[in-house]
Amino acid sequence: MSTIIDVAKKAGVSKTTVSKILSGKGNVRPATLEKVNQAMKELDYIPSGFAQIMRTGTAKNIAVLLPEQFNHGYSEILRGIEMVVESSGYIMTVCSTGVNAENQMDYLREMVRRQVDGILFFSYARIEKNVNYLLRLSKKVPIVVMDNILKEDEPISMVRVDGYNLTRKAAQYLIDKGRTRIGYIRYESKNAATLERYEGYLTALKENGIKFDPKLVREANIESHITAGFEQARVLMHLSSPPTAIMTVTDMFAIGVIDYLREAKIKVPQEVCVMGFDDIPLCNWLSPKLTTASQGQLNVGRTAAKLLFEQIQNPEVGFRKILLPGDLIIRDTA
Amino acid sequence: MSTIIDVAKKAGVSKTTVSKILSGKGNVRPATLEKVNQAMKELDYIPSGFAQIMRTGTAKNIAVLLPEQFNHGYSEILRGIEMVVESSGYIMTVCSTGVNAENQMDYLREMVRRQVDGILFFSYARIEKNVNYLLRLSKKVPIVVMDNILKEDEPISMVRVDGYNLTRKAAQYLIDKGRTRIGYIRYESKNAATLERYEGYLTALKENGIKFDPKLVREANIESHITAGFEQARVLMHLSSPPTAIMTVTDMFAIGVIDYLREAKIKVPQEVCVMGFDDIPLCNWLSPKLTTASQGQLNVGRTAAKLLFEQIQNPEVGFRKILLPGDLIIRDTA
DNA sequence: TTGTAGGCGTTATCAT
DNA sequence: ATGATAACGCCTACAA
């Protein structure tokens, strides 16, 4: 790799002159500029970013830390982030940290070592010791957490969707349609993000004076996806008093539900309404198309990235917690 | 940010000693080690990656350049890449360059400036002036291209799926099932990657002595996705002599085809077989489940990443072109 | 308009 | 076992 000195030698000037031309500052005689440009071209010279960064202190790089390997669940968020990163002259480094706690911290540390200007951190679960580390780190570099792993008073910026009110709104929508026996299929694992959705469901029932029936709540494994939805729908529809609407904590379950209802020749939405959660692309391609509660992931990503840049540009502003409402996407199933 | 000197001062030693401890090399008295570790902890010291990189010359970073914003089309490839990057101590920087030619080169350049150790480059189309730049750049930093944009004799490593033979194999499969009137829905835009699939279709016909009927070939817009497949299937099935099988250049079209056949009450696969291309996750969730030709994108990513590391570790090895076969995934529609 | 010199935070060499 | 010193490639006063 050729350096600024090689260029200087070749052009017969000092490295200072080359540097000035690189940064576009200072005055140079056209003839000199010509010579130097020529030399750069011949050498295929590309300045070393690290030397520049070390000198100037800013890497123009933001890190995005994901808990999982790239999967389509994150693609919308990433697109949202990218929309704002792209136009900013920054570069984004995307890493999946895995769910392992140590690993997450290692990555965080590694990003700081690489002098990123800011970090977008995504994690499923609150891990106490990691929170402490996040708290300490956030004093050195702007961090925005995209999830529900922090308490209100913990001074780190956060962006997330209000799953509680979104689910509540979805349930209310069904109730307004006259459905009062509403089944709910939730995850068996209890992380904050999905638990609060369940709470929203419960609240909506209560607000409408509907008696809670534990038989209408089923748990399913996140891994089994569609199959799980299928199975649980069967159980629900075989109750002595089956539901007239089924909500699920995630679209994948809802797809299974629809599958079952079709097989059982139960009309959707006439006999049973189905309400998903997430609005994965698939919703629109099914028939019937799935009505669902959308988190607006693209918006989550965009909002988080904007917030991060806000903090990068003005480190004094302090943290902010942003709760996004999400949206009901009404299609064919409810 | 505290530096190595701060640590040295606090511990009452020289920065050399601290450096030695950092890298784990050299001998240090336990007491000294203790002191230094203590100082590092108190200062929350994280070494500057840039200074290290500048000194050592290796960033342990590979760049992945995609033509589009993150969308689920790339998630499998990215996962494959990550599987090999993850265990290597490297970090990956993912950028979407857009389809714009200038932009692509700017990003390439930026990655070199950031001293990445290698680049995985993904692009739709061959752009002559960019190829030259790629060629020049590949002398400075290992590059693996994941696509069909390079000629055989151009000395840059490449990994891609043999869409020609894969489609040929898919067509042969249908022919072996006794389907000789095979429709084909292709893209209207003509990029190398999709054109070669069409060639594979033609070859299979020829090899089996089936006369080519241009009426059986339809073109559709990539944007309109499912709708397009739906429309073109209608046209095909209204021919005086309709096909007994329909192949598509991409799964999205095939989904539309299935939609149409269902609506027209045409039995799949008894009356008409459907064969997609890509194996998007959705294939498995449809009913009937889509039979398709899988590129094995995860494998593409993994292979490309492995090849890149090979070149990083041993810059002498020279370029390699790898053609992956892909696989037929037999499900319900054929 | 151009050049000289010093420093960014680290590692590596060579003494002590 | 530890430390002084010179790089790494660039930027930036300041001097000429």
XYZ file of C-alpha atoms (C1' of nucleotides) in Angstrom:
700
model
C 0.000 0.000 0.000
C 1.308 3.357 -0.912
C 1.334 6.101 1.669
C 1.149 9.837 1.581
C 4.936 9.890 1.530
C 5.129 7.812 -1.607
C 2.804 10.236 -3.273
C 4.837 13.189 -2.045
C 8.061 11.703 -3.324
C 6.611 10.854 -6.678
C 5.183 14.331 -7.065
C 8.339 15.936 -5.765
C 6.600 17.795 -2.945
C 6.300 17.404 0.793
C 3.683 15.252 2.445
C 2.110 18.366 3.894
C 1.204 19.551 0.469
C -0.346 16.233 -0.349
C -2.273 16.258 2.882
C -3.628 19.695 2.113
C -4.828 18.553 -1.241
C -6.444 15.505 0.313
C -8.466 17.568 2.720
C -9.130 20.312 0.190
C -7.848 22.939 2.570
C -5.127 25.480 2.063
C -3.856 26.954 -1.152
C -1.994 25.066 -3.781
C -0.753 26.131 -7.139
C -2.670 24.433 -9.957
C 0.522 22.971 -11.332
C 1.299 21.364 -7.974
C -2.199 20.050 -7.652
C -1.906 18.546 -11.088
C 1.370 16.828 -10.250
C 0.057 15.437 -7.004
C -3.185 14.204 -8.473
C -1.226 12.497 -11.172
C 0.982 10.787 -8.625
C -2.024 9.649 -6.612
C -3.648 8.171 -9.640
C -0.536 6.343 -10.715
C -0.053 4.842 -7.304
C -3.729 4.057 -6.852
C -3.366 5.847 -3.605
C -6.084 5.496 -0.998
C -5.421 7.249 2.296
C -5.382 5.112 5.409
C -8.606 5.674 7.239
C -7.128 4.539 10.487
C -4.361 7.039 10.460
C -6.873 9.738 9.648
C -9.247 8.580 12.290
C -6.546 8.299 14.874
C -5.559 11.800 14.152
C -9.038 13.282 13.966
C -10.756 11.011 16.457
C -13.901 10.249 14.539
C -14.516 7.014 12.703
C -17.863 7.856 11.090
C -18.939 4.398 11.938
C -21.921 3.170 13.886
C -22.348 -0.331 15.168
C -25.525 -2.365 15.107
C -25.589 -5.285 17.509
C -28.231 -7.935 16.966
C -28.954 -10.871 19.222
C -29.546 -13.301 16.392
C -28.018 -14.082 13.126
C -29.486 -12.115 10.293
C -32.976 -13.247 9.772
C -35.889 -11.614 8.155
C -37.184 -10.464 11.513
C -34.501 -7.819 11.539
C -34.363 -6.879 7.922
C -36.976 -4.166 8.264
C -35.236 -2.647 11.231
C -31.938 -2.724 9.427
C -33.479 -1.048 6.425
C -34.841 1.661 8.657
C -31.459 2.202 10.226
C -29.782 2.225 6.908
C -32.107 4.841 5.512
C -30.747 7.349 7.962
C -27.168 6.101 8.088
C -26.811 6.126 4.350
C -27.323 9.815 3.859
C -25.049 10.737 6.713
C -21.666 9.732 5.406
C -21.431 7.101 8.088
C -20.846 3.399 7.688
C -22.581 0.740 9.691
C -21.027 -2.347 11.164
C -23.532 -5.081 11.820
C -22.773 -7.892 14.220
C -24.881 -10.599 15.673
C -23.831 -11.138 19.217
C -25.762 -14.277 19.904
C -27.916 -14.587 22.959
C -24.941 -15.407 25.115
C -24.390 -12.711 27.717
C -20.597 -12.763 27.687
C -20.585 -12.599 23.967
C -22.784 -9.562 23.926
C -20.427 -7.703 26.186
C -17.411 -8.807 24.216
C -18.919 -7.366 21.097
C -19.835 -4.159 22.835
C -16.296 -3.862 24.031
C -14.918 -4.660 20.629
C -16.993 -1.924 19.071
C -15.667 0.606 21.506
C -12.175 -0.558 20.804
C -12.881 0.112 17.186
C -13.927 3.578 18.153
C -17.394 3.508 16.705
C -19.210 6.761 17.109
C -22.365 5.154 18.365
C -24.022 1.829 19.051
C -27.484 0.510 18.340
C -27.963 -2.354 20.718
C -30.593 -5.000 20.393
C -31.205 -7.761 22.881
C -33.990 -10.057 23.929
C -33.618 -10.184 27.588
C -32.455 -8.021 30.406
C -29.233 -9.412 31.781
C -28.317 -7.641 34.982
C -24.559 -7.667 34.743
C -24.719 -6.546 31.156
C -26.949 -3.657 32.048
C -24.275 -2.373 34.370
C -21.750 -2.585 31.623
C -24.071 -0.839 29.203
C -24.576 1.889 31.750
C -20.846 2.419 32.151
C -20.199 2.268 28.444
C -22.934 4.720 27.615
C -20.848 7.371 29.305
C -18.120 6.890 26.731
C -20.104 6.386 23.585
C -23.709 7.081 22.623
C -25.868 3.985 22.832
C -29.454 3.472 21.829
C -31.135 0.298 22.947
C -33.856 -1.075 20.753
C -35.876 -3.081 23.172
C -37.416 -3.317 26.510
C -34.472 -4.407 28.565
C -33.988 -1.219 30.550
C -35.860 0.313 33.428
C -37.353 3.743 33.090
C -34.788 5.429 35.269
C -31.753 3.880 33.644
C -30.160 6.675 31.654
C -29.750 5.083 28.261
C -31.766 6.022 25.238
C -34.270 3.494 24.093
C -36.691 3.001 21.246
C -39.337 0.376 21.229
C -42.895 -0.387 20.321
C -45.590 -0.175 22.934
C -46.704 -3.777 22.660
C -49.025 -3.392 25.604
C -51.178 -0.693 24.089
C -50.873 -2.075 20.606
C -52.259 -5.431 21.679
C -54.867 -3.693 23.756
C -55.949 -1.736 20.729
C -56.057 -4.905 18.634
C -58.230 -6.649 21.194
C -60.480 -3.618 21.407
C -60.892 -3.747 17.655
C -62.124 -7.326 17.884
C -64.394 -6.537 20.786
C -65.870 -3.633 18.841
C -66.694 -6.155 16.154
C -68.732 -8.030 18.722
C -66.214 -10.772 19.479
C -66.099 -11.332 23.185
C -64.666 -14.811 23.370
C -61.129 -14.097 22.306
C -58.456 -16.754 22.398
C -54.829 -15.799 22.895
C -51.790 -17.826 21.886
C -48.634 -16.653 23.611
C -45.039 -17.761 23.938
C -44.204 -20.173 26.651
C -40.968 -18.322 27.328
C -41.561 -15.138 29.226
C -39.602 -12.196 27.973
C -40.732 -8.679 28.680
C -41.558 -7.803 25.089
C -44.080 -10.585 24.652
C -45.404 -10.586 28.186
C -46.548 -7.011 27.846
C -48.596 -7.956 24.820
C -50.418 -10.500 26.890
C -51.007 -7.838 29.508
C -52.555 -5.655 26.837
C -54.920 -8.450 25.970
C -55.928 -8.871 29.607
C -56.458 -5.161 30.038
C -58.709 -4.924 27.017
C -60.881 -7.708 28.403
C -61.093 -6.019 31.757
C -61.895 -2.637 30.273
C -64.816 -4.174 28.473
C -66.110 -6.167 31.365
C -65.316 -9.486 29.765
C -64.587 -12.261 32.202
C -61.159 -13.787 31.754
C -61.245 -17.466 30.845
C -57.885 -19.211 31.273
C -58.995 -21.930 28.895
C -58.769 -19.398 26.091
C -55.073 -18.798 26.680
C -52.640 -21.227 25.136
C -48.896 -21.332 25.199
C -46.719 -22.393 22.304
C -43.073 -22.814 21.600
C -41.453 -20.108 19.560
C -39.460 -22.638 17.571
C -42.333 -24.634 16.231
C -43.793 -21.606 14.527
C -46.656 -22.511 12.291
C -47.167 -26.021 13.576
C -47.670 -24.643 17.047
C -50.329 -22.244 15.856
C -52.071 -25.072 14.087
C -52.099 -27.297 17.158
C -53.220 -24.631 19.575
C -56.002 -23.506 17.264
C -57.279 -27.053 17.245
C -57.314 -27.148 21.010
C -59.111 -23.816 21.193
C -61.730 -24.772 18.635
C -62.466 -27.991 20.482
C -63.412 -26.219 23.686
C -67.009 -26.675 24.703
C -67.360 -22.984 24.106
C -64.829 -22.114 21.405
C -63.555 -18.591 20.724
C -64.969 -16.308 18.041
C -61.630 -14.643 17.599
C -58.032 -15.719 18.074
C -55.128 -13.422 18.743
C -51.523 -14.532 18.620
C -48.349 -13.091 20.020
C -46.709 -13.413 16.618
C -47.794 -13.754 13.007
C -46.239 -17.169 12.591
C -48.680 -18.619 15.069
C -51.543 -16.868 13.304
C -50.607 -18.486 10.023
C -50.857 -21.862 11.676
C -54.203 -20.860 13.097
C -55.478 -19.935 9.656
C -54.197 -23.239 8.305
C -56.131 -25.108 10.920
C -59.314 -23.118 10.402
C -59.161 -23.738 6.689
C -58.665 -27.431 7.221
C -61.517 -27.505 9.725
C -63.637 -25.578 7.244
C -64.277 -22.807 9.713
C -64.951 -19.536 7.952
C -62.548 -16.651 8.516
C -63.487 -14.036 9.528
C -67.212 -14.815 9.587
C -66.994 -17.500 12.261
C -63.599 -16.763 13.727
C -61.488 -13.632 13.430
C -57.703 -13.954 13.456
C -55.349 -11.228 14.606
C -51.595 -11.609 14.309
C -48.747 -9.501 15.606
C -45.708 -8.179 13.722
C -46.836 -7.781 10.145
C -44.244 -9.981 8.515
C -44.205 -9.676 4.708
C -45.976 -12.982 4.426
C -49.191 -11.521 5.862
C -49.973 -9.890 2.593
C -49.382 -12.979 0.524
C -51.586 -15.378 2.345
C -55.145 -15.943 1.444
C -56.978 -14.790 3.361
C -54.542 -11.962 4.066
C -53.732 -11.698 7.719
C -55.015 -8.811 9.800
C -52.309 -7.957 12.261
C -50.771 -5.483 14.662
C -47.712 -3.987 13.058
C -44.760 -2.824 15.044
C -43.591 -0.777 12.115
C -40.080 -2.136 12.409
C -38.763 0.096 9.691
C -39.868 3.012 11.769
C -38.232 1.547 14.848
C -34.930 1.347 13.026
C -35.254 4.798 11.601
C -36.224 6.361 14.881
C -33.430 4.642 16.746
C -30.837 5.700 14.211
C -32.060 9.279 14.261
C -31.910 9.339 18.008
C -28.396 7.962 17.920
C -27.210 10.619 15.515
C -28.837 13.222 17.679
C -26.692 12.047 20.554
C -23.579 11.773 18.469
C -23.942 15.317 17.237
C -24.818 16.685 20.605
C -23.524 14.528 23.438
C -25.024 16.895 25.989
C -28.671 16.237 25.211
C -29.038 13.310 27.539
C -31.020 10.151 27.055
C -34.525 9.779 25.716
C -36.979 6.915 25.816
C -39.219 6.700 22.810
C -42.312 4.542 22.733
C -43.680 3.929 19.260
C -47.382 3.117 18.938
C -47.339 0.693 16.029
C -50.418 0.245 13.925
C -53.304 -2.089 13.222
C -53.181 -3.412 9.689
C -56.669 -4.468 8.749
C -56.801 -7.106 6.049
C -59.048 -10.100 5.509
C -59.018 -12.063 8.739
C -60.656 -9.579 11.088
C -11.046 8.080 26.920
C -8.140 6.772 28.873
C -5.049 5.672 27.045
C -2.331 3.203 27.700
C -0.317 5.987 29.270
C -3.001 6.768 31.805
C -2.986 3.138 32.800
C 0.792 3.092 33.007
C 0.840 6.172 35.197
C -1.847 4.896 37.485
C -0.094 1.558 37.878
C 3.287 3.225 38.217
C 4.877 1.347 35.343
C 5.851 2.152 31.768
C 3.489 1.894 28.875
C 5.642 -0.861 27.455
C 4.755 -3.042 30.369
C 1.092 -2.330 29.935
C 1.321 -3.135 26.261
C 2.957 -6.433 27.034
C 0.174 -7.345 29.369
C -2.398 -6.348 26.797
C -0.977 -8.640 24.211
C -0.208 -11.365 26.685
C 3.353 -11.543 25.509
C 6.536 -11.228 27.468
C 7.150 -11.802 31.122
C 5.641 -9.827 33.921
C 5.809 -10.291 37.645
C 2.428 -11.288 39.082
C 2.441 -8.272 41.350
C 2.902 -5.962 38.383
C 0.209 -7.692 36.442
C -2.096 -7.276 39.375
C -1.379 -3.560 39.647
C -1.900 -2.970 35.955
C -5.085 -4.976 35.762
C -6.413 -3.015 38.657
C -5.585 0.271 36.949
C -7.231 -0.862 33.737
C -10.389 -1.802 35.542
C -10.569 1.450 37.443
C -10.148 3.485 34.307
C -12.496 1.323 32.277
C -9.674 1.158 29.832
C -10.329 -0.107 26.324
C -7.384 0.021 23.938
C -7.787 2.052 20.786
C -8.347 -0.326 17.956
C -7.202 2.219 15.455
C -3.842 2.701 17.013
C -3.437 -1.053 17.192
C -4.521 -1.516 13.646
C -2.300 1.256 12.430
C 0.621 -0.358 14.106
C -0.106 -3.921 13.183
C -1.715 -3.310 9.822
C -4.626 -5.678 10.228
C -8.132 -4.597 11.063
C -9.693 -8.031 11.422
C -12.601 -6.702 9.515
C -14.221 -7.908 6.371
C -16.648 -5.873 4.330
C -19.817 -7.161 2.742
C -21.175 -4.981 -0.023
C -24.729 -5.590 -1.143
C -26.511 -3.938 -4.025
C -29.778 -3.505 -2.191
C -30.913 -2.526 1.181
C -31.229 -5.405 3.557
C -34.040 -7.542 2.451
C -34.839 -11.111 3.109
C -33.271 -12.104 -0.190
C -29.874 -11.601 1.363
C -30.487 -12.797 4.858
C -29.522 -16.377 4.083
C -26.320 -15.323 2.396
C -25.464 -13.071 5.280
C -26.101 -15.862 7.722
C -23.779 -18.085 5.764
C -21.081 -15.466 5.770
C -21.534 -14.857 9.408
C -21.192 -18.495 10.286
C -17.617 -18.430 9.133
C -16.779 -14.882 10.156
C -18.059 -15.369 13.656
C -15.626 -18.041 14.656
C -12.672 -16.263 13.163
C -12.275 -13.278 15.439
C -13.196 -11.015 12.587
C -15.950 -8.453 12.402
C -18.083 -7.830 9.389
C -19.129 -4.476 8.049
C -22.230 -4.658 5.914
C -23.092 -1.911 3.483
C -25.668 -1.621 0.808
C -24.181 0.224 -2.068
C -27.300 0.724 -4.095
C -27.407 -0.141 -7.733
C -25.729 3.091 -8.671
C -22.337 2.442 -10.236
C -20.509 5.413 -8.750
C -21.828 4.569 -5.374
C -20.574 1.037 -5.578
C -17.071 2.218 -6.301
C -17.219 4.830 -3.580
C -18.089 2.175 -1.086
C -15.365 -0.102 -2.336
C -12.907 2.698 -1.960
C -14.179 3.589 1.457
C -13.718 0.020 2.597
C -10.135 0.014 1.465
C -9.577 3.297 3.213
C -10.840 1.621 6.324
C -8.293 -1.071 5.786
C -10.643 -3.999 5.682
C -8.835 -7.290 5.276
C -11.144 -8.510 2.582
C -14.275 -7.685 0.650
C -17.287 -9.741 -0.331
C -18.821 -7.932 -3.241
C -22.299 -8.449 -4.516
C -23.771 -6.779 -7.545
C -26.538 -7.352 -10.032
C -25.019 -6.266 -13.224
C -21.649 -6.089 -14.841
C -20.602 -2.474 -15.107
C -17.513 -2.181 -17.268
C -15.769 0.707 -15.582
C -16.387 -0.813 -12.193
C -14.899 -4.086 -13.278
C -11.660 -2.315 -14.053
C -11.647 -0.768 -10.653
C -12.388 -4.102 -9.034
C -9.526 -5.605 -10.954
C -7.113 -2.956 -9.755
C -8.358 -3.093 -6.212
C -8.126 -6.851 -6.046
C -4.378 -6.484 -6.197
C -4.403 -4.604 -2.921
C -7.025 -6.450 -0.971
C -8.641 -9.863 -1.363
C -12.036 -9.656 -3.021
C -14.596 -12.341 -3.618
C -17.445 -11.538 -5.925
C -20.713 -13.270 -5.305
C -22.334 -13.151 -8.657
C -21.981 -13.540 -12.321
C -20.556 -10.176 -13.258
C -17.067 -11.299 -14.176
C -15.687 -13.081 -17.171
C -13.890 -16.362 -16.760
C -10.461 -14.929 -17.370
C -10.782 -11.977 -15.056
C -8.609 -12.807 -12.081
C -10.972 -12.220 -9.192
C -12.422 -14.963 -7.068
C -16.057 -15.650 -7.546
C -18.746 -17.806 -6.014
C -22.103 -18.291 -7.548
C -24.811 -20.803 -8.262
C -24.958 -22.495 -11.611
C -28.420 -21.292 -12.525
C -28.101 -22.759 -15.992
C -27.651 -26.331 -14.908
C -29.939 -25.968 -11.948
C -32.813 -24.835 -14.127
C -31.928 -27.503 -16.641
C -32.122 -30.099 -13.926
C -35.456 -28.731 -12.743
C -36.890 -28.883 -16.251
C -35.553 -32.398 -16.673
C -37.315 -33.385 -13.485
C -40.626 -32.184 -14.907
C -39.985 -33.863 -18.231
C -39.202 -37.115 -16.451
C -42.624 -36.792 -14.876
C -44.072 -36.754 -18.353
C -44.686 -33.026 -18.641
C -43.616 -31.882 -22.046
C -45.556 -28.658 -22.383
C -43.686 -26.526 -19.916
C -44.396 -22.839 -19.507
C -41.689 -20.479 -18.359
C -42.163 -17.105 -16.709
C -39.028 -14.995 -16.807
C -37.992 -11.460 -15.962
C -38.396 -8.836 -18.568
C -35.101 -7.289 -17.551
C -32.174 -9.256 -18.820
C -29.409 -9.719 -16.320
C -26.955 -12.528 -16.656
C -28.071 -14.401 -13.567
C -31.655 -14.817 -14.724
C -30.928 -15.154 -18.423
C -28.839 -18.230 -17.816
C -31.759 -19.860 -16.062
C -33.830 -19.374 -19.144
C -31.021 -20.895 -21.194
C -31.126 -23.921 -18.934
C -34.815 -24.295 -19.634
C -34.215 -24.112 -23.372
C -31.412 -26.636 -23.213
C -33.513 -29.144 -21.321
C -36.202 -28.911 -23.974
C -33.682 -29.404 -26.734
C -32.017 -32.322 -24.984
C -35.362 -34.059 -24.817
C -36.398 -33.326 -28.345
C -39.234 -31.061 -27.267
C -40.073 -28.386 -29.769
C -39.759 -24.884 -28.346
C -43.021 -22.959 -28.335
C -42.553 -19.204 -27.806
C -46.165 -18.918 -26.656
C -45.171 -20.805 -23.529
C -42.666 -18.157 -22.496
C -43.948 -15.115 -20.681
C -42.158 -12.110 -19.299
C -43.051 -10.360 -16.093
C -41.874 -7.399 -14.146
C -39.790 -8.153 -11.109
C -41.543 -5.486 -9.075
C -45.043 -6.796 -9.418
C -44.074 -10.060 -7.794
C -47.049 -12.223 -7.089
C -49.523 -10.284 -9.173
C -47.349 -10.801 -12.199
C -47.242 -14.543 -11.674
C -50.993 -14.572 -11.317
C -51.540 -12.681 -14.567
C -49.069 -14.657 -16.618
C -50.458 -17.949 -15.385
C -53.854 -16.840 -16.577
C -52.481 -16.080 -20.018
C -50.708 -19.415 -20.169
C -53.726 -21.406 -19.091
C -55.878 -19.699 -21.693
C -53.705 -20.859 -24.561
C -55.419 -23.177 -26.958
C -52.961 -25.776 -25.788
C -52.102 -24.844 -22.191
C -48.996 -26.073 -20.369
C -48.966 -29.051 -18.030
C -46.194 -27.511 -15.991
C -45.089 -23.973 -15.240
C -41.608 -22.937 -14.250
C -40.743 -19.491 -12.993
C -37.519 -17.584 -12.716
C -38.291 -16.778 -9.106
C -40.509 -18.145 -6.355
C -42.542 -14.995 -6.086
C -43.918 -15.546 -9.547
C -44.657 -19.166 -8.714
C -46.731 -18.130 -5.739
C -48.835 -16.002 -8.021
C -49.139 -18.931 -10.373
C -50.407 -21.152 -7.583
C -52.850 -18.472 -6.560
C -54.254 -18.357 -10.050
C -54.473 -22.127 -10.391
C -56.321 -22.367 -7.120
C -58.754 -19.682 -8.164
C -59.231 -21.378 -11.549
C -59.755 -24.664 -9.725
C -56.942 -26.317 -11.624
C -55.401 -29.123 -9.611
C -51.761 -28.841 -8.588
C -49.791 -30.916 -9.335
C -52.222 -33.367 -10.972
C -53.149 -31.068 -13.839
C -50.330 -28.570 -13.715
C -46.971 -28.823 -11.974
C -45.353 -25.678 -10.612
C -41.622 -25.222 -10.158
C -40.186 -22.116 -8.528
C -36.648 -20.891 -8.168
C -34.843 -19.685 -5.025
C -36.491 -21.510 -2.161
C -37.578 -18.506 -0.166
C -38.804 -19.397 3.326
C -42.354 -18.884 2.223
C -42.242 -21.972 -0.011
C -42.643 -24.183 2.964
C -45.552 -22.309 4.420
C -47.797 -22.248 1.438
C -50.351 -24.876 0.746
C -49.582 -26.623 -1.444
C -45.929 -26.238 -0.542
C -43.872 -25.037 -3.456
C -41.448 -27.347 -5.200
C -38.483 -25.253 -6.202
C -34.868 -25.047 -7.268
C -32.834 -23.851 -4.320
C -29.690 -21.870 -4.766
C -28.662 -22.748 -1.251
C -27.868 -19.163 -0.429
C -26.543 -20.020 2.968
C -24.011 -22.192 1.275
C -23.134 -19.427 -1.160
C -22.380 -17.092 1.719
C -20.419 -19.702 3.577
C -18.388 -20.714 0.584
C -17.621 -17.144 -0.367
C -16.525 -16.272 3.135
C -14.323 -19.344 3.360
C -12.730 -18.506 0.054
C -12.097 -14.973 1.211
C -10.393 -16.110 4.388
C -8.318 -18.485 2.346
C -7.062 -15.541 0.359
C -6.554 -13.363 3.381
C -4.455 -15.995 5.061
C -2.504 -16.811 1.978
C -2.442 -13.952 -0.513
C -0.335 -16.019 -2.894
C -2.962 -18.622 -3.744
C -4.512 -16.709 -6.582
C -8.137 -16.465 -7.569
C -10.681 -19.248 -7.797
C -14.064 -19.433 -9.425
C -16.512 -21.652 -7.646
C -19.744 -22.786 -9.207
C -22.246 -24.187 -6.734
C -24.839 -26.638 -8.028
C -27.829 -25.761 -5.907
C -30.534 -28.323 -5.271
C -34.020 -29.322 -6.233
C -36.392 -29.150 -3.291
C -39.289 -31.431 -4.006
C -42.468 -30.502 -2.174
C -46.115 -30.575 -3.167
C -46.359 -28.750 -6.467
C -44.311 -31.035 -8.679
C 2.520 28.711 -1.716
C 5.184 25.176 0.468
C 7.851 22.685 4.117
C 9.343 21.286 9.055
C 8.234 19.183 13.232
C 5.367 17.107 16.628
C 1.828 14.151 18.080
C -2.555 10.751 17.871
C -2.176 5.542 20.919
C -0.226 1.580 20.067
C 3.489 -2.143 19.267
C 8.269 -3.658 18.615
C 13.248 -3.308 19.302
C 16.796 -3.013 22.107
C 18.789 -1.801 26.288
C 19.074 -2.041 31.233
C 11.310 -8.182 34.447
C 10.973 -3.518 32.931
C 11.719 0.789 30.340
C 13.214 4.265 26.666
C 12.600 5.092 21.978
C 11.352 4.648 17.319
C 8.066 3.616 14.132
C 2.843 3.114 11.874
C 0.358 7.146 8.263
C -1.776 11.031 8.753
C -3.002 16.018 10.209
C -1.861 20.642 11.774
C 0.381 24.585 13.774
C 3.930 27.256 12.680
C 7.802 28.709 10.090
C 9.954 29.963 5.771
